[in-house]
Amino acid sequence: MQLYNEQQLKIYNSLSGEKENFTPINDGHVGMYVCGPTVYSNVHLGNCRTFISFDLVFRYLKHLGYKVRYVRNITDAGHLENDADEGEDRIAKKARLEQIEPMEVVQRYTVDFHNTLNKFNNLPPSIEPTATGHIIEQIEVIKEILEKGFAYEINGSVYFDVQKFNEEHHYGKLSGRNIEDMIHNTRETAGQSDKKNPQDFALWKKAEPQHIMRWPSPWSDGFPGWHLECTAMSTKYLGEQFDIHGGGMDLKFPHHECEIAQNEAAKGHSPVNYWMHANMLTLNGKKMAKSTGNNILPHEIFSGDNDILSKAFSPTVTRFFILQAHYRSILDFSNEALLASEKGFQRLMEALNDLNRITAGANSGDFDVAAWRDSCYNAMNDDFNSPILIARLFDAVKQINLMKEGTLTLSQADLDLLRNTMNDFIFEVLGLVDENKAEETSADKLSGTVELLIRMRAEARANRDFATSDKIRDELAALGIQLKDGKEGTTFQVQ
């Protein structure tokens, strides 16, 4: 259903600093790129907030009927420490410290990233390219920038010439930075590298002899600059100009600023129509940081194995907590906030289960379901305002409680509209999961599987194939499932 023809979505564009009507380049189609993780450690909660925020965007665009190509990369090379042009590659450093191959580091933490987002019920992107899989494309972009005169090669490395670029374009328009101020603030560090100016950034770095991750190029054996990777991968899969580019607020400068510059230098125009940035997550009012211990990982929340929370919280409750704040606002993570979110989530699920048992009657009361439905869309159309949407859902919870008490009745048509809208926004758009139903489904699947094996074992015994019969019994026992043979047949018990 093409709801986008009926809804006017507005997106806050970081480039203009205003909410703008969303008009895709190609009618009915949306191209969206989000900067993915640098896979050198377990994905932290702040990153998860960004990816949950853009999962909400992805889900709502799909709900409206858009055909969305969502590209989210994996940075598996080229991202140096402190987001700088000097120093050690984050992945190579981890590999050196643990005495393993860099690609073992990449594999381990890419798997962790996927597993964590699966627990949060994030939809997978349409395409998930890796930086190392697109070295050729990155070299071609560098050639284009060199040909246009906005880069220079020195001692096997290639740097983007920010001051030359700024003569014809505007470097700093996304972050609101002034290049003259940047020059003034960095003048003292001039002469410490091969760069003409401290503001210049690496497109290609010549690898030092000890640098493990390296590829051949026209300039040297080396590796691409971090900013270049996203430019090459986004335009390869979404075209020279696409609709939405997202990421965390911390990427606005220098990463996204450099992406714009690289695209304008190579192609002559800006690559993206709408820039979106998710804000940061704090913990007990302070910035999250591993170095201070003010930090918590998703698996520590789910298991309860931490010194910050009073108990374990499920992935869907944690997701609900995150979506109770607008993606552009700072969100403070605390035990009290999660406990409140858990109570709210349970109220929402209880009301939804009550709604499924309520029967229709003649309309009574003043609950206008169609107007309420419009208010849900209005919330999401206002720059994906999930906290307002959730408030509208709780407005419906009050009405459901009145119906449960018998003081409000709805016609069958209005009751169906209420149920469908609640289900659409809770599960399809917000991506929440009814944990009780999920547990019931898992229990049903387990029961069905074991009953099948019991029948297979009975057949094996009837055929005097005792080796197979014993194998089924013993292997189930090893998994903690005990079979008990009795006069009424075989039953099982999970240990």
Coordinates of N, CA, C and O in Angstrom, one line a residue, residues 247-408:
G247 N 24.0 8.9 10.3 CA 25.1 8.5 11.2 C 25.0 9.1 12.6 O 24.1 9.9 12.8
G248 N 26.0 8.9 13.4 CA 26.0 9.5 14.7 C 26.4 10.9 14.6 O 27.1 11.3 13.7
M249 N 26.0 11.8 15.6 CA 26.4 13.2 15.7 C 27.9 13.4 15.6 O 28.4 14.4 15.1
D250 N 28.6 12.4 16.2 CA 30.1 12.5 16.3 C 30.8 12.4 14.9 O 31.9 12.7 14.7
L251 N 30.0 12.0 13.9 CA 30.6 11.8 12.5 C 30.4 13.0 11.7 O 30.9 13.1 10.6
K252 N 29.6 14.0 12.2 CA 29.3 15.2 11.4 C 30.7 15.9 10.9 O 30.8 16.2 9.7
F253 N 31.6 16.0 11.8 CA 32.9 16.5 11.5 C 34.0 15.6 12.2 O 33.8 15.4 13.4
P254 N 35.0 15.2 11.5 CA 35.3 15.5 10.1 C 34.7 14.6 9.1 O 34.7 14.9 7.9
H255 N 34.2 13.4 9.5 CA 33.9 12.3 8.5 C 32.9 12.8 7.4 O 33.2 12.7 6.3
H256 N 31.7 13.2 7.8 CA 30.7 13.6 6.8 C 31.1 14.9 6.1 O 30.8 15.0 4.9
E257 N 31.7 15.8 6.8 CA 32.2 17.0 6.1 C 33.2 16.6 4.9 O 33.1 17.2 3.8
C258 N 34.0 15.7 5.2 CA 35.0 15.2 4.2 C 34.3 14.4 3.1 O 34.7 14.5 1.9
E259 N 33.3 13.7 3.4 CA 32.5 13.0 2.4 C 31.9 13.9 1.4 O 32.0 13.7 0.2
I260 N 31.3 15.0 1.9 CA 30.8 16.0 1.0 C 31.8 16.6 0.1 O 31.7 16.7 -1.1
A261 N 33.0 17.0 0.7 CA 34.1 17.6 -0.1 C 34.6 16.6 -1.1 O 34.8 17.0 -2.3
Q262 N 34.8 15.4 -0.8 CA 35.3 14.4 -1.8 C 34.3 14.2 -2.9 O 34.7 14.2 -4.1
N263 N 33.0 14.1 -2.6 CA 32.0 14.0 -3.7 C 32.0 15.2 -4.6 O 31.9 15.1 -5.8
E264 N 32.0 16.4 -4.0 CA 31.9 17.7 -4.8 C 33.2 17.8 -5.6 O 33.1 18.3 -6.8
A265 N 34.3 17.4 -5.1 CA 35.6 17.5 -5.8 C 35.6 16.5 -7.0 O 36.0 16.9 -8.1
A266 N 35.1 15.3 -6.8 CA 35.1 14.3 -7.9 C 34.0 14.5 -8.9 O 34.2 14.4 -10.1
K267 N 32.8 14.8 -8.4 CA 31.6 14.9 -9.3 C 31.1 16.2 -9.6 O 30.2 16.4 -10.5
G268 N 31.5 17.2 -8.8 CA 31.0 18.6 -9.0 C 29.7 18.9 -8.3 O 29.2 20.1 -8.5
H269 N 29.1 18.0 -7.6 CA 27.9 18.3 -6.8 C 27.9 17.5 -5.5 O 28.5 16.5 -5.4
S270 N 27.0 18.0 -4.6 CA 26.8 17.4 -3.3 C 26.2 16.1 -3.5 O 25.3 15.9 -4.3
P271 N 26.5 15.0 -2.7 CA 26.0 13.7 -2.9 C 24.6 13.4 -2.3 O 23.9 12.5 -2.8
V272 N 24.3 14.2 -1.3 CA 23.1 13.8 -0.5 C 22.1 14.9 -0.3 O 22.5 16.1 -0.1
N273 N 20.8 14.6 -0.4 CA 19.8 15.7 -0.2 C 19.4 15.9 1.3 O 19.1 17.0 1.7
Y274 N 19.4 14.8 2.1 CA 19.0 15.0 3.5 C 20.1 14.3 4.4 O 20.3 13.1 4.3
W275 N 20.8 15.1 5.2 CA 21.7 14.6 6.2 C 21.0 14.4 7.5 O 20.4 15.4 8.0
M276 N 21.1 13.2 8.1 CA 20.5 13.0 9.4 C 21.5 12.5 10.4 O 22.4 11.7 10.1
H277 N 21.4 13.0 11.6 CA 22.4 12.7 12.7 C 21.7 12.3 14.0 O 20.9 13.1 14.5
A278 N 22.0 11.1 14.5 CA 21.5 10.7 15.8 C 22.3 11.2 16.9 O 23.6 11.2 16.8
N279 N 21.7 11.6 18.0 CA 22.5 12.2 19.1 C 23.1 11.1 20.0 O 22.8 9.9 19.9
M280 N 23.8 11.6 21.0 CA 24.6 10.7 21.9 C 23.8 10.1 23.0 O 22.7 10.6 23.4
L281 N 24.3 9.1 23.6 CA 23.8 8.4 24.8 C 24.7 8.7 26.0 O 25.9 8.5 25.8
T282 N 24.1 9.1 27.1 CA 24.9 9.3 28.3 C 24.5 8.2 29.3 O 23.5 7.6 29.2
L283 N 25.4 8.0 30.3 CA 25.1 7.0 31.3 C 25.2 7.7 32.7 O 26.2 8.2 33.1
N284 N 24.0 7.7 33.4 CA 23.9 8.3 34.7 C 24.4 9.8 34.6 O 25.1 10.3 35.5
G285 N 24.0 10.5 33.5 CA 24.3 11.9 33.3 C 25.7 12.2 32.8 O 26.1 13.4 32.7
K286 N 26.6 11.2 32.6 CA 27.9 11.4 32.2 C 28.2 10.7 30.8 O 27.5 9.7 30.5
K287 N 29.2 11.2 30.1 CA 29.5 10.6 28.8 C 30.0 9.2 29.0 O 30.7 8.9 30.0
M288 N 29.5 8.3 28.1 CA 30.0 6.9 28.2 C 31.5 6.8 27.8 O 31.8 7.3 26.7
A289 N 32.3 6.1 28.5 CA 33.7 5.9 28.2 C 34.2 4.7 28.9 O 34.1 4.5 30.1
K290 N 34.9 3.9 28.1 CA 35.6 2.7 28.6 C 36.6 3.1 29.7 O 36.8 2.4 30.7
S291 N 37.4 4.1 29.4 CA 38.5 4.5 30.2 C 38.1 4.9 31.6 O 38.8 4.6 32.6
T292 N 36.9 5.4 31.8 CA 36.4 5.8 33.2 C 35.6 4.7 33.8 O 35.2 4.9 35.0
G293 N 35.2 3.7 33.1 CA 34.4 2.7 33.6 C 32.9 3.0 33.5 O 32.0 2.2 33.9
N294 N 32.6 4.2 33.0 CA 31.2 4.7 32.9 C 30.7 4.1 31.5 O 30.5 4.9 30.6
N295 N 30.5 2.8 31.5 CA 30.2 2.2 30.2 C 29.5 0.9 30.5 O 29.7 0.2 31.5
I296 N 28.6 0.5 29.5 CA 27.9 -0.8 29.6 C 27.7 -1.3 28.2 O 27.3 -0.5 27.3
L297 N 27.9 -2.6 28.0 CA 27.7 -3.2 26.7 C 26.3 -3.9 26.7 O 25.8 -4.3 27.7
P298 N 25.7 -4.0 25.5 CA 24.4 -4.6 25.4 C 24.2 -5.9 26.1 O 23.3 -6.1 26.8
H299 N 25.2 -6.8 25.9 CA 25.1 -8.2 26.5 C 25.1 -8.1 28.0 O 24.5 -9.0 28.7
E300 N 25.7 -7.1 28.6 CA 25.7 -6.9 30.0 C 24.3 -6.4 30.5 O 23.9 -6.7 31.6
I301 N 23.6 -5.7 29.7 CA 22.2 -5.3 30.0 C 21.3 -6.5 30.0 O 20.5 -6.7 30.9
F302 N 21.4 -7.3 28.9 CA 20.5 -8.5 28.8 C 20.8 -9.6 29.8 O 19.8 -10.2 30.2
S303 N 22.0 -9.7 30.3 CA 22.4 -10.8 31.2 C 22.2 -10.3 32.7 O 22.1 -11.1 33.6
G304 N 22.3 -9.0 32.9 CA 22.3 -8.4 34.2 C 23.7 -8.5 34.9 O 23.8 -8.1 36.0
D305 N 24.7 -8.9 34.1 CA 26.0 -9.0 34.6 C 26.8 -7.7 34.5 O 27.6 -7.4 33.7
N306 N 26.4 -6.8 35.5 CA 27.0 -5.4 35.5 C 26.8 -4.8 36.9 O 26.0 -5.3 37.7
D307 N 27.5 -3.7 37.1 CA 27.4 -3.1 38.4 C 26.6 -1.8 38.4 O 26.6 -1.0 39.3
I308 N 25.9 -1.6 37.3 CA 25.1 -0.4 37.0 C 23.6 -0.5 37.2 O 23.0 0.3 37.8
L309 N 23.1 -1.7 36.8 CA 21.7 -1.9 36.8 C 21.3 -2.9 37.9 O 22.1 -3.8 38.3
S310 N 20.1 -2.8 38.4 CA 19.6 -3.6 39.5 C 19.2 -5.0 39.0 O 19.0 -5.9 39.8
K311 N 18.9 -5.1 37.7 CA 18.5 -6.4 37.2 C 18.8 -6.5 35.7 O 19.2 -5.5 35.1
A312 N 18.5 -7.6 35.1 CA 18.6 -7.7 33.6 C 17.4 -7.1 33.0 O 16.3 -7.1 33.5
F313 N 17.6 -6.5 31.8 CA 16.6 -6.0 31.0 C 16.6 -6.6 29.6 O 17.7 -6.8 29.0
S314 N 15.5 -6.9 29.0 CA 15.5 -7.6 27.7 C 15.8 -6.6 26.6 O 15.7 -5.4 26.7
P315 N 16.2 -7.2 25.4 CA 16.5 -6.3 24.3 C 15.3 -5.4 23.9 O 15.5 -4.3 23.5
T316 N 14.1 -6.0 23.9 CA 13.0 -5.2 23.4 C 12.6 -4.1 24.4 O 12.2 -3.0 24.0
V317 N 12.8 -4.3 25.7 CA 12.6 -3.2 26.7 C 13.7 -2.1 26.5 O 13.4 -0.9 26.5
T318 N 14.9 -2.5 26.2 CA 16.0 -1.6 26.0 C 15.7 -0.8 24.7 O 15.9 0.4 24.7
R319 N 15.2 -1.5 23.7 CA 14.9 -0.8 22.4 C 13.7 0.2 22.7 O 13.8 1.4 22.2
F320 N 12.8 -0.2 23.5 CA 11.6 0.7 23.8 C 12.1 1.9 24.5 O 11.7 3.1 24.2
F321 N 13.0 1.7 25.5 CA 13.6 2.9 26.2 C 14.3 3.8 25.2 O 14.1 5.1 25.3
I322 N 15.1 3.3 24.3 CA 15.8 4.2 23.3 C 14.8 5.0 22.5 O 15.0 6.1 22.2
L323 N 13.7 4.3 22.1 CA 12.8 5.0 21.2 C 11.9 5.9 21.9 O 11.1 6.7 21.3
Q324 N 11.9 5.9 23.2 CA 11.1 6.9 24.0 C 11.7 8.3 24.0 O 11.1 9.3 24.5
A325 N 12.9 8.4 23.4 CA 13.5 9.7 23.2 C 13.6 10.0 21.7 O 13.8 9.0 20.9
H326 N 13.5 11.2 21.3 CA 13.7 11.5 19.8 C 15.2 11.3 19.4 O 16.1 11.6 20.2
Y327 N 15.4 10.8 18.2 CA 16.7 10.4 17.8 C 17.7 11.6 17.9 O 18.9 11.4 18.0
R328 N 17.2 12.9 17.8 CA 18.1 14.0 17.8 C 18.4 14.6 19.2 O 19.2 15.5 19.3
S329 N 17.8 14.0 20.2 CA 18.0 14.5 21.6 C 19.0 13.6 22.3 O 19.1 12.4 22.0
I330 N 19.7 14.2 23.3 CA 20.6 13.4 24.1 C 19.7 12.5 25.0 O 18.7 12.9 25.6
L331 N 20.1 11.2 25.2 CA 19.3 10.3 26.0 C 20.2 9.8 27.1 O 21.3 9.3 26.9
D332 N 19.7 9.9 28.4 CA 20.5 9.4 29.5 C 20.0 8.0 29.9 O 18.8 7.8 30.2
F333 N 20.9 7.1 30.0 CA 20.7 5.7 30.3 C 20.9 5.6 31.8 O 21.9 5.9 32.4
S334 N 19.9 5.0 32.5 CA 20.0 4.8 34.0 C 19.1 3.7 34.4 O 18.2 3.3 33.6
N335 N 19.3 3.1 35.6 CA 18.5 2.0 36.1 C 17.1 2.5 36.2 O 16.1 1.7 35.8
E336 N 16.8 3.7 36.8 CA 15.5 4.2 37.0 C 14.7 4.3 35.7 O 13.5 4.0 35.6
A337 N 15.4 4.8 34.7 CA 14.8 5.0 33.4 C 14.4 3.7 32.7 O 13.3 3.6 32.1
L338 N 15.2 2.7 32.9 CA 14.9 1.4 32.3 C 13.8 0.7 33.0 O 12.9 0.1 32.4
L339 N 13.8 0.8 34.4 CA 12.6 0.3 35.1 C 11.3 0.9 34.7 O 10.3 0.2 34.6
A340 N 11.3 2.2 34.5 CA 10.1 2.9 34.1 C 9.7 2.4 32.7 O 8.5 2.2 32.4
S341 N 10.7 2.3 31.8 CA 10.4 1.8 30.4 C 9.8 0.4 30.4 O 8.9 0.1 29.7
E342 N 10.4 -0.5 31.3 CA 9.9 -1.8 31.4 C 8.4 -1.8 31.8 O 7.6 -2.6 31.3
K343 N 8.0 -1.0 32.8 CA 6.6 -0.9 33.3 C 5.8 -0.4 32.1 O 4.7 -1.0 31.9
G344 N 6.2 0.6 31.4 CA 5.4 1.1 30.3 C 5.3 0.1 29.2 O 4.1 0.0 28.7
F345 N 6.3 -0.6 28.9 CA 6.2 -1.6 27.9 C 5.2 -2.7 28.2 O 4.4 -3.2 27.4
Q346 N 5.3 -3.1 29.5 CA 4.3 -4.2 30.0 C 2.9 -3.7 29.9 O 2.0 -4.4 29.5
R347 N 2.6 -2.4 30.3 CA 1.3 -1.8 30.1 C 0.8 -1.9 28.7 O -0.3 -2.2 28.4
L348 N 1.7 -1.5 27.8 CA 1.4 -1.5 26.3 C 1.0 -2.9 25.8 O 0.0 -3.1 25.1
M349 N 1.8 -3.9 26.2 CA 1.5 -5.3 25.8 C 0.2 -5.8 26.4 O -0.5 -6.5 25.8
E350 N 0.0 -5.5 27.7 CA -1.2 -5.9 28.4 C -2.4 -5.4 27.7 O -3.5 -6.0 27.4
A351 N -2.4 -4.1 27.3 CA -3.5 -3.4 26.6 C -3.7 -4.0 25.3 O -4.9 -4.2 24.9
L352 N -2.6 -4.4 24.6 CA -2.8 -5.0 23.3 C -3.5 -6.4 23.4 O -4.3 -6.7 22.6
N353 N -3.1 -7.1 24.4 CA -3.7 -8.4 24.6 C -5.2 -8.3 25.0 O -6.0 -9.1 24.5
D354 N -5.5 -7.3 25.8 CA -6.9 -7.0 26.2 C -7.7 -6.6 24.9 O -8.8 -7.0 24.8
L355 N -7.1 -5.8 24.1 CA -7.8 -5.3 22.8 C -8.2 -6.5 22.0 O -9.3 -6.5 21.3
N356 N -7.4 -7.5 21.9 CA -7.7 -8.7 21.1 C -8.9 -9.5 21.6 O -9.5 -10.3 20.9
R357 N -9.2 -9.3 22.9 CA -10.3 -10.0 23.5 C -11.6 -9.2 23.5 O -12.7 -9.7 23.9
I358 N -11.5 -7.9 23.2 CA -12.7 -7.0 23.3 C -13.6 -7.2 22.1 O -13.1 -7.4 21.0
T359 N -14.9 -7.3 22.3 CA -15.9 -7.4 21.2 C -16.5 -6.1 20.9 O -16.5 -5.2 21.7
A360 N -17.0 -6.0 19.7 CA -17.6 -4.8 19.1 C -19.0 -4.6 19.6 O -19.7 -5.5 20.1
G361 N -19.4 -3.3 19.5 CA -20.8 -2.9 19.9 C -21.1 -1.7 19.1 O -20.4 -1.3 18.1
A362 N -22.1 -1.0 19.5 CA -22.4 0.3 18.9 C -21.4 1.4 19.5 O -21.0 1.3 20.7
N363 N -21.0 2.3 18.7 CA -20.1 3.3 19.1 C -20.6 4.1 20.3 O -21.8 4.6 20.2
S364 N -19.9 4.2 21.4 CA -20.2 5.1 22.5 C -19.0 5.8 23.0 O -17.9 5.4 22.8
G365 N -19.2 7.0 23.6 CA -18.0 7.8 24.0 C -17.5 8.7 22.9 O -18.1 8.7 21.8
D366 N -16.4 9.3 23.1 CA -15.9 10.3 22.2 C -14.6 10.0 21.6 O -13.8 10.9 21.3
F367 N -14.2 8.7 21.5 CA -12.9 8.3 21.0 C -13.1 8.2 19.4 O -13.7 7.3 18.9
D368 N -12.5 9.1 18.8 CA -12.5 9.1 17.3 C -11.2 8.4 16.8 O -10.1 8.9 16.8
V369 N -11.4 7.1 16.4 CA -10.3 6.3 16.1 C -9.5 6.8 14.9 O -8.3 6.7 14.8
A370 N -10.2 7.2 13.9 CA -9.6 7.7 12.6 C -8.7 8.9 12.9 O -7.6 9.1 12.4
A371 N -9.2 9.9 13.8 CA -8.4 11.0 14.2 C -7.2 10.6 15.0 O -6.1 11.2 14.8
W372 N -7.4 9.6 15.8 CA -6.2 9.1 16.6 C -5.2 8.5 15.7 O -4.0 8.7 15.9
R373 N -5.6 7.7 14.7 CA -4.7 7.1 13.8 C -3.9 8.2 13.0 O -2.7 8.1 12.9
D374 N -4.6 9.3 12.6 CA -3.9 10.4 12.0 C -2.9 11.0 12.9 O -1.8 11.4 12.4
S375 N -3.1 11.1 14.2 CA -2.2 11.6 15.1 C -0.9 10.8 15.2 O 0.2 11.3 15.4
C376 N -1.1 9.5 15.0 CA 0.1 8.6 15.0 C 1.0 8.8 13.8 O 2.2 8.9 13.9
Y377 N 0.3 9.0 12.7 CA 1.1 9.3 11.4 C 1.7 10.7 11.5 O 2.9 10.9 11.1
N378 N 1.0 11.6 12.1 CA 1.5 13.0 12.3 C 2.8 13.0 13.1 O 3.7 13.8 12.8
A379 N 2.8 12.2 14.1 CA 4.0 12.1 15.0 C 5.2 11.6 14.2 O 6.3 12.2 14.2
M380 N 5.0 10.5 13.4 CA 6.1 9.9 12.7 C 6.5 10.8 11.5 O 7.7 10.9 11.0
N381 N 5.5 11.5 10.9 CA 5.8 12.4 9.8 C 6.6 13.7 10.2 O 7.2 14.3 9.4
D382 N 6.6 13.9 11.5 CA 7.3 15.1 12.1 C 8.7 14.6 12.5 O 9.1 14.5 13.7
D383 N 9.6 14.3 11.5 CA 11.0 13.9 11.7 C 11.1 12.7 12.6 O 11.9 12.6 13.5
F384 N 10.2 11.7 12.3 CA 10.3 10.4 13.0 C 10.2 10.5 14.5 O 11.0 10.0 15.2
N385 N 9.2 11.2 15.0 CA 9.1 11.6 16.4 C 8.5 10.4 17.2 O 7.3 10.4 17.6
S386 N 9.4 9.4 17.5 CA 8.9 8.2 18.2 C 8.4 8.5 19.6 O 7.4 7.8 20.0
P387 N 8.9 9.5 20.4 CA 8.3 9.7 21.7 C 6.8 10.2 21.6 O 6.0 9.8 22.5
I388 N 6.5 11.0 20.6 CA 5.2 11.5 20.5 C 4.3 10.3 20.0 O 3.1 10.2 20.5
L389 N 4.8 9.5 19.1 CA 4.0 8.3 18.7 C 3.7 7.4 19.9 O 2.6 7.0 20.0
I390 N 4.7 7.2 20.7 CA 4.5 6.3 21.9 C 3.4 7.0 22.8 O 2.6 6.3 23.4
A391 N 3.5 8.3 23.0 CA 2.5 9.0 23.8 C 1.1 8.8 23.2 O 0.1 8.5 23.9
R392 N 1.0 8.8 21.8 CA -0.3 8.5 21.2 C -0.8 7.1 21.4 O -2.0 6.8 21.6
L393 N 0.2 6.2 21.4 CA -0.2 4.8 21.7 C -0.7 4.6 23.1 O -1.7 3.9 23.4
F394 N -0.2 5.4 24.1 CA -0.7 5.3 25.5 C -2.0 6.0 25.6 O -2.8 5.7 26.5
D395 N -2.3 7.0 24.7 CA -3.7 7.5 24.7 C -4.7 6.4 24.3 O -5.7 6.4 24.9
A396 N -4.3 5.6 23.4 CA -5.2 4.4 23.0 C -5.3 3.4 24.2 O -6.3 2.8 24.4
V397 N -4.2 3.3 24.9 CA -4.2 2.3 26.1 C -5.3 2.8 27.1 O -6.1 1.9 27.6
K398 N -5.4 4.1 27.3 CA -6.5 4.6 28.2 C -7.9 4.2 27.7 O -8.8 3.8 28.5
Q399 N -8.1 4.3 26.4 CA -9.4 4.0 25.8 C -9.6 2.5 25.8 O -10.8 2.1 26.1
I400 N -8.6 1.7 25.7 CA -8.7 0.2 25.7 C -9.2 -0.2 27.1 O -10.0 -1.0 27.3
N401 N -8.6 0.5 28.2 CA -9.0 0.2 29.5 C -10.4 0.6 29.8 O -11.1 -0.1 30.5
L402 N -10.9 1.7 29.2 CA -12.3 2.0 29.3 C -13.2 0.9 28.6 O -14.3 0.6 29.1
M403 N -12.8 0.4 27.5 CA -13.5 -0.6 26.8 C -13.5 -1.9 27.7 O -14.6 -2.6 27.7
K404 N -12.4 -2.2 28.3 CA -12.3 -3.4 29.2 C -13.3 -3.3 30.3 O -13.9 -4.2 30.8
E405 N -13.4 -2.0 30.8 CA -14.4 -1.8 32.0 C -15.8 -1.7 31.5 O -16.7 -1.8 32.3
G406 N -16.0 -1.6 30.2 CA -17.4 -1.6 29.7 C -18.0 -0.2 29.6 O -19.2 -0.1 29.3
T407 N -17.2 0.8 29.8 CA -17.7 2.2 29.7 C -17.5 2.8 28.3 O -17.9 4.0 28.1
L408 N -16.9 2.1 27.4 CA -16.7 2.6 26.0 C -16.9 1.4 25.1 O -16.3 0.3 25.4

